[in-house]
mmCIF file of C-alpha atoms in Angstrom:
data_model
loop_
_atom_site.group_PDB
_atom_site.id
_atom_site.type_symbol
_atom_site.label_atom_id
_atom_site.label_comp_id
_atom_site.label_asym_id
_atom_site.label_seq_id
_atom_site.Cartn_x
_atom_site.Cartn_y
_atom_site.Cartn_z
ATOM 1 C CA MET A 49 7.788 -19.891 7.657
ATOM 2 C CA PRO A 50 10.994 -21.355 6.058
ATOM 3 C CA ARG A 51 10.681 -24.073 2.991
ATOM 4 C CA ILE A 52 12.494 -27.307 3.693
ATOM 5 C CA VAL A 53 13.662 -28.985 0.735
ATOM 6 C CA PRO A 54 14.622 -32.662 1.125
ATOM 7 C CA HIS A 55 17.459 -34.389 -1.156
ATOM 8 C CA ARG A 56 17.004 -38.387 -1.569
ATOM 9 C CA ARG A 57 14.399 -39.151 0.220
ATOM 10 C CA PRO A 58 10.989 -37.274 1.782
ATOM 11 C CA ILE A 59 10.989 -36.177 5.360
ATOM 12 C CA LEU A 60 8.559 -34.232 7.066
ATOM 13 C CA LEU A 61 10.182 -31.485 9.113
ATOM 14 C CA LEU A 62 7.827 -31.030 11.891
ATOM 15 C CA LEU A 63 8.899 -28.245 13.836
ATOM 16 C CA ALA A 64 6.366 -28.360 16.669
ATOM 17 C CA PHE A 65 7.146 -31.854 17.344
ATOM 18 C CA PHE A 66 10.689 -31.065 17.509
ATOM 19 C CA CYS A 67 9.859 -28.775 20.074
ATOM 20 C CA LEU A 68 8.493 -31.180 22.757
ATOM 21 C CA PHE A 69 10.549 -34.301 22.044
ATOM 22 C CA SER A 70 14.527 -33.940 22.109
ATOM 23 C CA ALA A 71 17.194 -36.622 21.053
ATOM 24 C CA GLY A 72 20.033 -37.066 23.381
ATOM 25 C CA PRO A 73 23.908 -37.225 22.007
ATOM 26 C CA ARG A 74 24.798 -39.876 19.818
ATOM 27 C CA PRO A 75 28.401 -41.179 18.910
ATOM 28 C CA SER A 76 30.507 -38.933 16.716
ATOM 29 C CA PRO A 77 32.247 -40.940 14.167
ATOM 30 C CA ALA A 78 29.636 -41.572 10.738
ATOM 31 C CA SER A 79 29.711 -45.563 10.328
ATOM 32 C CA ALA A 80 32.020 -46.392 7.379
ATOM 33 C CA SER A 81 29.314 -48.222 5.815
ATOM 34 C CA GLU A 82 26.824 -45.437 5.870
ATOM 35 C CA PRO A 83 26.904 -42.127 3.976
ATOM 36 C CA VAL A 84 27.215 -38.606 5.926
ATOM 37 C CA ARG A 85 24.025 -36.685 6.817
ATOM 38 C CA ALA A 86 24.614 -32.759 6.132
ATOM 39 C CA ALA A 87 21.970 -30.369 6.761
ATOM 40 C CA PHE A 88 22.247 -26.591 5.365
ATOM 41 C CA VAL A 89 19.953 -24.017 7.099
ATOM 42 C CA TYR A 90 19.639 -20.736 4.385
ATOM 43 C CA VAL A 91 19.274 -17.376 5.183
ATOM 44 C CA LYS A 92 17.150 -16.598 1.727
ATOM 45 C CA ASP A 93 15.850 -19.187 -0.904
ATOM 46 C CA ALA A 94 18.154 -21.187 -2.829
ATOM 47 C CA ARG A 95 17.531 -19.066 -6.258
ATOM 48 C CA ASP A 96 17.838 -15.789 -4.705
ATOM 49 C CA GLN A 97 20.744 -15.072 -7.053
ATOM 50 C CA GLY A 98 23.552 -13.767 -4.772
ATOM 51 C CA TRP A 99 24.293 -15.219 -1.239
ATOM 52 C CA THR A 100 22.811 -17.692 -0.585
ATOM 53 C CA ALA A 101 22.824 -19.285 -3.958
ATOM 54 C CA ALA A 102 26.161 -18.941 -3.942
ATOM 55 C CA HIS A 103 26.065 -21.603 -0.802
ATOM 56 C CA HIS A 104 23.770 -23.820 -2.879
ATOM 57 C CA GLN A 105 26.112 -24.312 -5.684
ATOM 58 C CA GLY A 106 28.872 -24.895 -3.596
ATOM 59 C CA VAL A 107 26.122 -27.709 -1.450
ATOM 60 C CA GLU A 108 25.244 -28.795 -4.740
ATOM 61 C CA ALA A 109 28.702 -29.558 -6.133
ATOM 62 C CA MET A 110 29.704 -31.015 -3.280
ATOM 63 C CA LYS A 111 26.926 -33.337 -3.778
ATOM 64 C CA ARG A 112 28.230 -34.046 -7.502
ATOM 65 C CA ARG A 113 32.112 -34.845 -6.064
ATOM 66 C CA LEU A 114 31.130 -37.232 -3.124
ATOM 67 C CA GLY A 115 28.132 -39.167 -4.614
ATOM 68 C CA GLU A 116 26.771 -41.515 -1.974
ATOM 69 C CA THR A 117 28.304 -40.734 0.431
ATOM 70 C CA VAL A 118 26.991 -37.821 1.706
ATOM 71 C CA LEU A 119 22.710 -37.142 2.000
ATOM 72 C CA VAL A 120 21.629 -33.561 2.060
ATOM 73 C CA GLU A 121 18.833 -31.520 2.958
ATOM 74 C CA HIS A 122 18.265 -27.669 3.306
ATOM 75 C CA VAL A 123 16.077 -25.260 4.740
ATOM 76 C CA GLU A 124 15.660 -22.273 3.286
ATOM 77 C CA ASN A 125 13.934 -18.271 4.226
ATOM 78 C CA VAL A 126 15.705 -18.543 8.115
ATOM 79 C CA ASP A 127 16.310 -14.947 8.331
ATOM 80 C CA THR A 128 15.745 -13.925 11.881
ATOM 81 C CA PRO A 129 17.614 -15.333 14.888
ATOM 82 C CA ALA A 130 14.446 -16.894 16.100
ATOM 83 C CA GLN A 131 13.860 -19.101 13.572
ATOM 84 C CA ALA A 132 17.215 -20.051 13.384
ATOM 85 C CA GLU A 133 17.249 -21.573 16.659
ATOM 86 C CA THR A 134 13.943 -23.238 15.909
ATOM 87 C CA VAL A 135 14.820 -25.114 12.863
ATOM 88 C CA LEU A 136 18.120 -25.517 14.191
ATOM 89 C CA ARG A 137 16.970 -27.238 17.742
ATOM 90 C CA ALA A 138 14.441 -29.383 15.247
ATOM 91 C CA LEU A 139 17.651 -30.050 12.934
ATOM 92 C CA ALA A 140 19.898 -31.336 15.846
ATOM 93 C CA ALA A 141 17.017 -33.420 17.123
ATOM 94 C CA ARG A 142 17.108 -36.147 14.212
ATOM 95 C CA ASP A 143 20.465 -37.672 13.213
ATOM 96 C CA PHE A 144 22.447 -35.712 11.230
ATOM 97 C CA ASP A 145 26.383 -35.507 11.471
ATOM 98 C CA ILE A 146 27.132 -32.196 10.668
ATOM 99 C CA ILE A 147 24.547 -28.808 10.203
ATOM 100 C CA PHE A 148 25.644 -26.085 8.710
ATOM 101 C CA ALA A 149 24.876 -22.622 9.187
ATOM 102 C CA THR A 150 25.385 -19.835 6.291
ATOM 103 C CA SER A 151 24.876 -16.769 7.573
ATOM 104 C CA LEU A 152 25.939 -14.525 10.638
ATOM 105 C CA VAL A 153 21.972 -13.868 11.436
ATOM 106 C CA HIS A 154 22.426 -17.869 12.937
ATOM 107 C CA ALA A 155 25.440 -17.206 14.719
ATOM 108 C CA GLY A 156 23.480 -16.677 18.470
ATOM 109 C CA ALA A 157 21.368 -19.433 17.701
ATOM 110 C CA THR A 158 24.164 -21.584 16.569
ATOM 111 C CA GLU A 159 26.277 -21.491 19.841
ATOM 112 C CA LYS A 160 23.283 -21.445 22.157
ATOM 113 C CA VAL A 161 21.451 -25.160 20.191
ATOM 114 C CA ALA A 162 25.060 -26.123 19.768
ATOM 115 C CA ARG A 163 25.823 -26.397 23.655
ATOM 116 C CA GLU A 164 22.216 -27.692 24.048
ATOM 117 C CA TYR A 165 23.370 -30.937 21.915
ATOM 118 C CA PRO A 166 26.683 -31.756 22.498
ATOM 119 C CA GLY A 167 26.837 -34.628 19.960
ATOM 120 C CA VAL A 168 25.850 -32.793 16.843
ATOM 121 C CA ARG A 169 28.186 -30.881 14.801
ATOM 122 C CA PHE A 170 27.819 -27.495 13.748
ATOM 123 C CA MET A 171 29.647 -25.333 11.251
ATOM 124 C CA GLN A 172 28.379 -21.412 11.456
ATOM 125 C CA CYS A 173 29.666 -19.069 8.101
ATOM 126 C CA SER A 174 31.121 -16.460 9.199
ATOM 127 C CA GLY A 175 30.919 -17.279 13.051
ATOM 128 C CA ARG A 176 33.427 -15.622 15.867
ATOM 129 C CA HIS A 177 33.540 -18.481 18.516
ATOM 130 C CA VAL A 178 34.788 -21.620 18.339
ATOM 131 C CA GLY A 179 33.190 -24.653 20.932
ATOM 132 C CA SER A 180 33.206 -28.330 21.400
ATOM 133 C CA ASN A 181 31.274 -29.076 19.089
ATOM 134 C CA LEU A 182 30.714 -25.774 17.363
ATOM 135 C CA GLY A 183 33.104 -25.052 14.368
ATOM 136 C CA ALA A 184 33.300 -21.494 12.194
ATOM 137 C CA TYR A 185 34.287 -21.179 8.315
ATOM 138 C CA THR A 186 34.348 -18.249 6.438
ATOM 139 C CA ALA A 187 36.058 -17.102 3.000
ATOM 140 C CA ARG A 188 38.730 -14.220 2.710
ATOM 141 C CA MET A 189 36.384 -12.291 0.088
ATOM 142 C CA GLU A 190 39.162 -9.018 0.838
ATOM 143 C CA GLN A 191 42.083 -11.214 -1.287
ATOM 144 C CA ALA A 192 39.486 -10.866 -4.117
ATOM 145 C CA GLU A 193 38.140 -7.868 -3.411
ATOM 146 C CA TYR A 194 41.560 -6.511 -3.569
ATOM 147 C CA LEU A 195 42.080 -7.464 -7.068
ATOM 148 C CA ALA A 196 39.043 -6.620 -8.292
ATOM 149 C CA GLY A 197 39.565 -2.977 -6.949
ATOM 150 C CA TYR A 198 43.410 -3.146 -8.570
ATOM 151 C CA ALA A 199 41.576 -4.238 -11.958
ATOM 152 C CA ALA A 200 39.398 -0.841 -11.712
ATOM 153 C CA GLY A 201 42.076 1.314 -10.870
ATOM 154 C CA LEU A 202 43.924 0.612 -13.611
ATOM 155 C CA MET A 203 40.985 1.327 -15.738
ATOM 156 C CA GLY A 204 41.482 4.624 -14.237
ATOM 157 C CA PHE A 205 37.857 4.704 -12.472
ATOM 158 C CA ARG A 206 38.776 6.974 -10.100
ATOM 159 C CA ALA A 207 35.598 8.088 -8.341
ATOM 160 C CA ALA A 208 34.135 4.720 -7.249
ATOM 161 C CA GLY A 209 30.517 3.687 -5.179
ATOM 162 C CA THR A 210 29.854 1.228 -2.700
ATOM 163 C CA VAL A 211 26.900 0.004 -2.020
ATOM 164 C CA ALA A 212 27.377 -1.893 1.142
ATOM 165 C CA THR A 213 25.768 -3.585 3.506
ATOM 166 C CA LEU A 214 25.787 -3.431 7.370
ATOM 167 C CA PRO A 215 29.453 -1.972 9.383
ATOM 168 C CA GLU A 216 30.115 -6.125 10.132
ATOM 169 C CA PRO A 217 34.190 -6.599 10.343
ATOM 170 C CA GLU A 218 33.881 -8.805 7.051
ATOM 171 C CA VAL A 219 31.812 -5.908 5.374
ATOM 172 C CA VAL A 220 34.696 -3.339 6.201
ATOM 173 C CA ARG A 221 38.046 -5.007 5.511
ATOM 174 C CA GLY A 222 36.167 -5.894 1.977
ATOM 175 C CA ILE A 223 35.695 -2.261 1.507
ATOM 176 C CA ASN A 224 38.862 -1.190 2.707
ATOM 177 C CA ALA A 225 40.501 -3.981 0.231
ATOM 178 C CA PHE A 226 38.607 -3.017 -2.213
ATOM 179 C CA THR A 227 39.860 0.950 -1.821
ATOM 180 C CA LEU A 228 43.787 -0.197 -1.467
ATOM 181 C CA GLY A 229 43.692 -2.015 -4.553
ATOM 182 C CA LEU A 230 41.907 0.701 -6.628
ATOM 183 C CA LEU A 231 44.413 3.442 -5.192
ATOM 184 C CA ARG A 232 47.233 1.425 -6.205
ATOM 185 C CA GLY A 233 46.051 0.463 -9.842
ATOM 186 C CA LEU A 234 45.230 4.088 -10.056
ATOM 187 C CA ALA A 235 48.982 5.044 -8.937
ATOM 188 C CA GLU A 236 50.253 2.555 -11.246
ATOM 189 C CA SER A 237 48.032 3.826 -14.067
ATOM 190 C CA GLY A 238 49.030 7.407 -13.514
ATOM 191 C CA ALA A 239 45.766 8.603 -13.699
ATOM 192 C CA ALA A 240 45.359 11.876 -11.841
ATOM 193 C CA HIS A 241 42.631 11.418 -8.666
ATOM 194 C CA ASP A 242 42.265 12.351 -5.132
ATOM 195 C CA PRO A 243 43.637 9.744 -2.640
ATOM 196 C CA SER A 244 41.427 10.921 0.332
ATOM 197 C CA ARG A 245 38.595 9.947 -2.137
ATOM 198 C CA VAL A 246 38.205 7.163 -4.171
ATOM 199 C CA ASN A 247 35.704 5.345 -2.791
ATOM 200 C CA ASP A 248 32.331 6.517 -1.312
ATOM 201 C CA VAL A 249 30.271 4.280 0.656
ATOM 202 C CA LEU A 250 26.243 4.362 0.871
ATOM 203 C CA TRP A 251 24.770 1.533 3.650
ATOM 204 C CA LEU A 252 22.193 -0.403 2.919
ATOM 205 C CA ASP A 253 21.086 -1.556 6.748
ATOM 206 C CA ALA A 254 20.531 -4.741 5.417
ATOM 207 C CA TRP A 255 22.058 -7.602 3.905
ATOM 208 C CA SER A 256 20.034 -7.769 1.172
ATOM 209 C CA ASP A 257 17.096 -5.538 0.106
ATOM 210 C CA PRO A 258 16.900 -5.676 -3.689
ATOM 211 C CA PRO A 259 14.742 -2.653 -4.128
ATOM 212 C CA ARG A 260 17.105 -0.437 -1.778
ATOM 213 C CA GLU A 261 20.532 -1.971 -4.085
ATOM 214 C CA TYR A 262 19.571 -0.590 -6.896
ATOM 215 C CA SER A 263 18.198 2.894 -5.990
ATOM 216 C CA LEU A 264 21.316 3.474 -3.832
ATOM 217 C CA ALA A 265 23.494 2.721 -7.018
ATOM 218 C CA LEU A 266 21.290 5.095 -8.782
ATOM 219 C CA ASP A 267 21.760 7.378 -6.383
ATOM 220 C CA LEU A 268 25.734 6.989 -6.543
ATOM 221 C CA VAL A 269 25.568 7.373 -10.290
ATOM 222 C CA GLY A 270 23.560 10.170 -10.215
ATOM 223 C CA TRP A 271 25.987 11.866 -7.424
ATOM 224 C CA GLY A 272 28.879 10.937 -10.550
ATOM 225 C CA ARG A 273 30.700 7.955 -9.462
ATOM 226 C CA ASP A 274 31.928 6.401 -12.401
ATOM 227 C CA LEU A 275 31.878 2.613 -11.091
ATOM 228 C CA VAL A 276 29.406 0.670 -8.951
ATOM 229 C CA ARG A 277 30.306 -1.919 -6.050
ATOM 230 C CA GLN A 278 27.998 -4.037 -5.290
ATOM 231 C CA MET A 279 27.983 -5.648 -1.650
ATOM 232 C CA GLY A 280 24.656 -6.456 -1.415
ATOM 233 C CA ASP A 281 23.256 -9.994 -1.417
ATOM 234 C CA THR A 282 21.574 -9.522 -5.220
ATOM 235 C CA PRO A 283 22.696 -8.462 -7.957
ATOM 236 C CA GLU A 284 20.092 -5.504 -7.760
ATOM 237 C CA SER A 285 23.236 -2.338 -7.703
ATOM 238 C CA SER A 286 25.302 -3.885 -10.304
ATOM 239 C CA ARG A 287 22.073 -4.236 -12.600
ATOM 240 C CA ALA A 288 21.219 -0.160 -11.801
ATOM 241 C CA ALA A 289 24.736 0.701 -12.713
ATOM 242 C CA CYS A 290 24.303 -1.239 -16.051
ATOM 243 C CA SER A 291 20.955 0.832 -16.620
ATOM 244 C CA LYS A 292 22.745 3.580 -16.918
ATOM 245 C CA ASN A 293 25.883 2.734 -18.687
ATOM 246 C CA VAL A 294 27.597 2.979 -15.684
ATOM 247 C CA PRO A 295 30.534 -0.194 -14.975
ATOM 248 C CA ALA A 296 29.769 -2.227 -11.802
ATOM 249 C CA VAL A 297 31.508 -4.811 -9.878
ATOM 250 C CA GLY A 298 29.492 -7.568 -8.962
ATOM 251 C CA ARG A 299 29.958 -9.930 -6.004
ATOM 252 C CA GLY A 300 28.805 -13.672 -4.806
ATOM 253 C CA LEU A 301 28.313 -14.943 -8.334
ATOM 254 C CA ASP A 302 29.320 -13.859 -11.664
ATOM 255 C CA VAL A 303 26.040 -11.138 -12.314
ATOM 256 C CA THR A 304 27.202 -11.153 -16.309
ATOM 257 C CA VAL A 305 25.176 -13.783 -16.751
ATOM 258 C CA LEU A 306 21.863 -12.287 -13.990
ATOM 259 C CA GLY A 307 21.012 -8.966 -15.951
ATOM 260 C CA ALA A 308 24.854 -6.987 -15.460
ATOM 261 C CA PRO A 309 26.499 -7.183 -18.331
ATOM 262 C CA CYS A 310 28.849 -4.279 -17.710
ATOM 263 C CA ALA A 311 30.980 -5.468 -14.916
ATOM 264 C CA LEU A 312 34.296 -5.522 -15.155
ATOM 265 C CA THR A 313 34.300 -8.723 -12.952
ATOM 266 C CA SER A 314 32.608 -10.006 -9.633
ATOM 267 C CA THR A 315 34.265 -11.426 -6.927
ATOM 268 C CA VAL A 316 32.792 -15.154 -6.353
ATOM 269 C CA PHE A 317 32.688 -17.520 -3.615
ATOM 270 C CA ASN A 318 33.532 -21.666 -3.790
ATOM 271 C CA TRP A 319 32.298 -22.931 -0.584
ATOM 272 C CA CYS A 320 32.242 -26.294 -2.665
ATOM 273 C CA ARG A 321 35.745 -26.617 -0.929
ATOM 274 C CA VAL A 322 34.771 -25.944 2.309
ATOM 275 C CA TYR A 323 31.812 -28.137 2.528
ATOM 276 C CA GLU A 324 33.663 -30.982 1.201
ATOM 277 C CA ALA A 325 36.531 -30.640 2.890
ATOM 278 C CA GLN A 326 34.249 -30.626 6.150
ATOM 279 C CA VAL A 327 32.203 -33.899 5.227
ATOM 280 C CA ARG A 328 34.999 -35.608 4.313
ATOM 281 C CA ALA A 329 36.717 -34.907 8.014
ATOM 282 C CA VAL A 330 33.569 -35.943 9.436
ATOM 283 C CA ARG A 331 33.686 -39.307 7.129
ATOM 284 C CA GLU A 332 37.165 -39.935 8.411
ATOM 285 C CA GLY A 333 36.844 -39.209 11.568
ATOM 286 C CA ILE A 334 38.983 -36.515 11.770
ATOM 287 C CA TRP A 335 36.673 -33.658 11.818
ATOM 288 C CA ARG A 336 37.944 -30.763 14.738
ATOM 289 C CA PRO A 337 36.011 -27.908 15.821
ATOM 290 C CA MET A 338 38.122 -25.294 14.104
ATOM 291 C CA ARG A 339 37.963 -21.661 12.945
ATOM 292 C CA HIS A 340 38.318 -22.259 8.602
ATOM 293 C CA SER A 341 39.430 -19.491 6.962
ATOM 294 C CA GLY A 342 39.947 -19.677 3.157
ATOM 295 C CA GLY A 343 40.857 -17.768 0.209
ATOM 296 C CA ILE A 344 42.139 -17.474 -3.101
ATOM 297 C CA ARG A 345 45.265 -19.808 -2.892
ATOM 298 C CA GLU A 346 42.638 -22.766 -1.313
ATOM 299 C CA GLY A 347 39.738 -21.977 -3.970
ATOM 300 C CA VAL A 348 37.404 -20.524 -1.565
ATOM 301 C CA VAL A 349 36.867 -16.853 -3.280
ATOM 302 C CA ASP A 350 38.299 -16.055 -7.226
ATOM 303 C CA LEU A 351 36.747 -13.371 -9.444
ATOM 304 C CA ALA A 352 34.554 -14.375 -12.225
ATOM 305 C CA PRO A 353 35.986 -13.849 -15.702
ATOM 306 C CA PHE A 354 37.003 -10.437 -17.379
ATOM 307 C CA GLY A 355 34.821 -8.506 -19.162
ATOM 308 C CA SER A 356 35.962 -8.444 -22.779
ATOM 309 C CA TRP A 357 36.400 -4.757 -22.571
ATOM 310 C CA VAL A 358 38.983 -5.162 -20.224
ATOM 311 C CA PRO A 359 42.005 -4.059 -21.592
ATOM 312 C CA SER A 360 44.844 -7.542 -21.457
ATOM 313 C CA ALA A 361 47.785 -5.662 -19.633
ATOM 314 C CA VAL A 362 44.642 -4.975 -17.129
ATOM 315 C CA ARG A 363 44.118 -8.757 -17.320
ATOM 316 C CA GLY A 364 47.442 -9.652 -17.045
ATOM 317 C CA LYS A 365 48.481 -7.780 -14.226
ATOM 318 C CA VAL A 366 45.958 -8.387 -12.150
ATOM 319 C CA LEU A 367 46.527 -12.377 -12.846
ATOM 320 C CA ALA A 368 49.758 -11.897 -11.446
ATOM 321 C CA GLU A 369 48.977 -10.552 -8.437
ATOM 322 C CA ARG A 370 46.692 -13.186 -8.106
ATOM 323 C CA ALA A 371 49.202 -16.278 -8.993
ATOM 324 C CA ARG A 372 51.200 -14.229 -5.760
ATOM 325 C CA MET A 373 48.587 -14.940 -3.496
ATOM 326 C CA LEU A 374 48.227 -18.790 -5.224
ATOM 327 C CA LEU A 375 51.904 -18.700 -3.635
ATOM 328 C CA GLY A 376 50.917 -17.941 -0.183
ATOM 329 C CA GLU A 377 51.885 -14.163 -1.296
ATOM 330 C CA ASP A 378 48.882 -11.972 -0.102
ATOM 331 C CA ARG A 379 49.372 -7.980 -0.450
ATOM 332 C CA SER A 380 45.855 -6.835 0.100
ATOM 333 C CA PHE A 381 46.617 -5.302 3.156
ATOM 334 C CA ALA A 382 50.360 -5.236 3.362
ATOM 335 C CA GLY A 383 51.619 -2.123 5.332
ATOM 336 C CA PRO A 384 52.172 1.157 5.267
ATOM 337 C CA VAL A 385 48.425 1.047 5.417
ATOM 338 C CA THR A 386 46.709 4.588 7.245
ATOM 339 C CA ASP A 387 43.226 5.218 8.268
ATOM 340 C CA GLN A 388 40.890 7.844 7.305
ATOM 341 C CA ALA A 389 42.252 10.349 9.538
ATOM 342 C CA GLY A 390 45.867 9.603 8.575
ATOM 343 C CA VAL A 391 46.893 7.232 11.554
ATOM 344 C CA VAL A 392 48.840 4.465 10.849
ATOM 345 C CA ARG A 393 47.357 1.475 11.179
ATOM 346 C CA ILE A 394 49.274 -1.324 9.567
ATOM 347 C CA PRO A 395 53.173 -0.286 9.372
ATOM 348 C CA ALA A 396 55.340 -1.197 6.864
ATOM 349 C CA GLY A 397 57.412 -4.366 6.581
ATOM 350 C CA ARG A 398 54.529 -6.357 7.883
ATOM 351 C CA SER A 399 50.293 -6.868 6.816
ATOM 352 C CA ALA A 400 47.592 -6.996 8.808
ATOM 353 C CA SER A 401 47.412 -9.958 11.022
ATOM 354 C CA ALA A 402 44.331 -12.356 11.263
ATOM 355 C CA GLU A 403 43.142 -11.591 14.483
ATOM 356 C CA GLU A 404 43.183 -7.460 12.691
ATOM 357 C CA LEU A 405 41.103 -8.735 10.101
ATOM 358 C CA ALA A 406 38.591 -10.477 12.079
ATOM 359 C CA ALA A 407 37.921 -6.939 14.561
ATOM 360 C CA MET A 408 38.358 -4.360 11.378
ATOM 361 C CA ASP A 409 36.743 -1.554 12.653
ATOM 362 C CA TRP A 410 38.118 0.789 10.435
ATOM 363 C CA PHE A 411 38.275 2.584 7.137
ATOM 364 C CA VAL A 412 41.210 3.510 5.175
ATOM 365 C CA ARG A 413 42.091 6.498 3.622
ATOM 366 C CA GLY A 414 40.250 7.093 0.401
ATOM 367 C CA VAL A 415 37.035 6.100 1.446
ATOM 368 C CA ARG A 416 34.303 8.441 2.351
ATOM 369 C CA CYS A 417 31.224 6.858 4.436
ATOM 370 C CA ALA A 418 28.197 8.898 3.089
ATOM 371 C CA SER A 419 24.096 9.230 3.226
ATOM 372 C CA PHE A 420 21.632 11.007 1.339
ATOM 373 C CA ARG A 421 18.948 10.936 4.104
#
C-alpha cells in the first residue's frame, strides 16, 4: 500500500472511500488569500537516494522558498500504473489546486484521471501528452550527461560502461549525449581510442533494481571497463565501481556523499525550479497546460562538484562548456552526428530539434549495447 505523508495537518487518505464518492469540478484559480494546495505522487520512498529523493528534495526546497503560500502532501511507493490510477483519482477528488505525478510509470494513469477531473490541474514528469488541464515537464539531463562525458574523455577514459535502465527516449538520448561528450573529450586529450566502441551498455530492464544495478556494474568492471556510468535510480552501480577502485559518474544526486567517493562527478536534478514556477503560476492565475523542459540554463540540471582528483585543466574546460550552455549555446547534439551504422542522423550545421530529442530511438557511433545473458 502506498504510504501517504501529510504536511502541516493530519489527513487520512481513504482510497476506498474516494472510489465511491467523486468530487465535481471546482474553480481553477486558487484564492489569493489561501495557500496553493499541491500534491505529489512518488514512485518510490522519499529516502531512496535516487530519483524520488531528488524530487523530494526539490519539493522541500520549494516549500522553504514559498513558505505559507503553499501546502503540500505526497504519496510514496506508487510504483504501478494501477496504483497510480487509484491514488491520482483519490487526490483529484479532494481540493488540491495542482497534482504532480513524478514518474513515467504514472503517465497513462495521469492522462486518464485528468480527463475525468477537468477542474483539477495535473503535471506529469516525462509525460508525452498535454491536455486542457494536463501539463508535462522534463529535465534536459542530456546536457549534463554531455558535460560528464566530456570530463571523462578529457581524463582519457576510453572504455566506459553504462548500467542503463529502460530503452525510453530520455534514456537513449542520455546515453548518446554522454558518449558524444566522451568522444569529444578523447579527441581533445589525444588519447588513443576506438571511436566505434567507447561506451558499452548493459540493460537493467527496470528503472530501479539495486541488487542488479550493483551486479551489472561489477560485470562491466570484470569486462575491463575503465569507468562506470550510473543511470539507475539508486547509487548502487557507482558504489559497486568504487568497491573495485574503478571511477564512476553518478546520476540524480551527488553520489560521493552516498557511498561512492570515487565518482568524477554526478549529473543532478534541481526540481525545485520546476515546482516553484508551477505553484507560483497557479497562485497568480497564469498556469497553462504546457510542456516544460529545463536544462542547465534554467537551473533544472547540473553537475555535482568534481572529485578532488579531477585535474584543474579538465574542470576549466568542462565549466567553460557549461558557461556556454548557460548562455543558450548547447552543443550536446550538434551535427554531424552519425548512428552505429554510420548513417548521418544530424547533419553538420544544425543541432537536434526538440522533436528529434523527444523521439530518439537510435544510438550514436561509439555505443555498444551488450548482454551477458
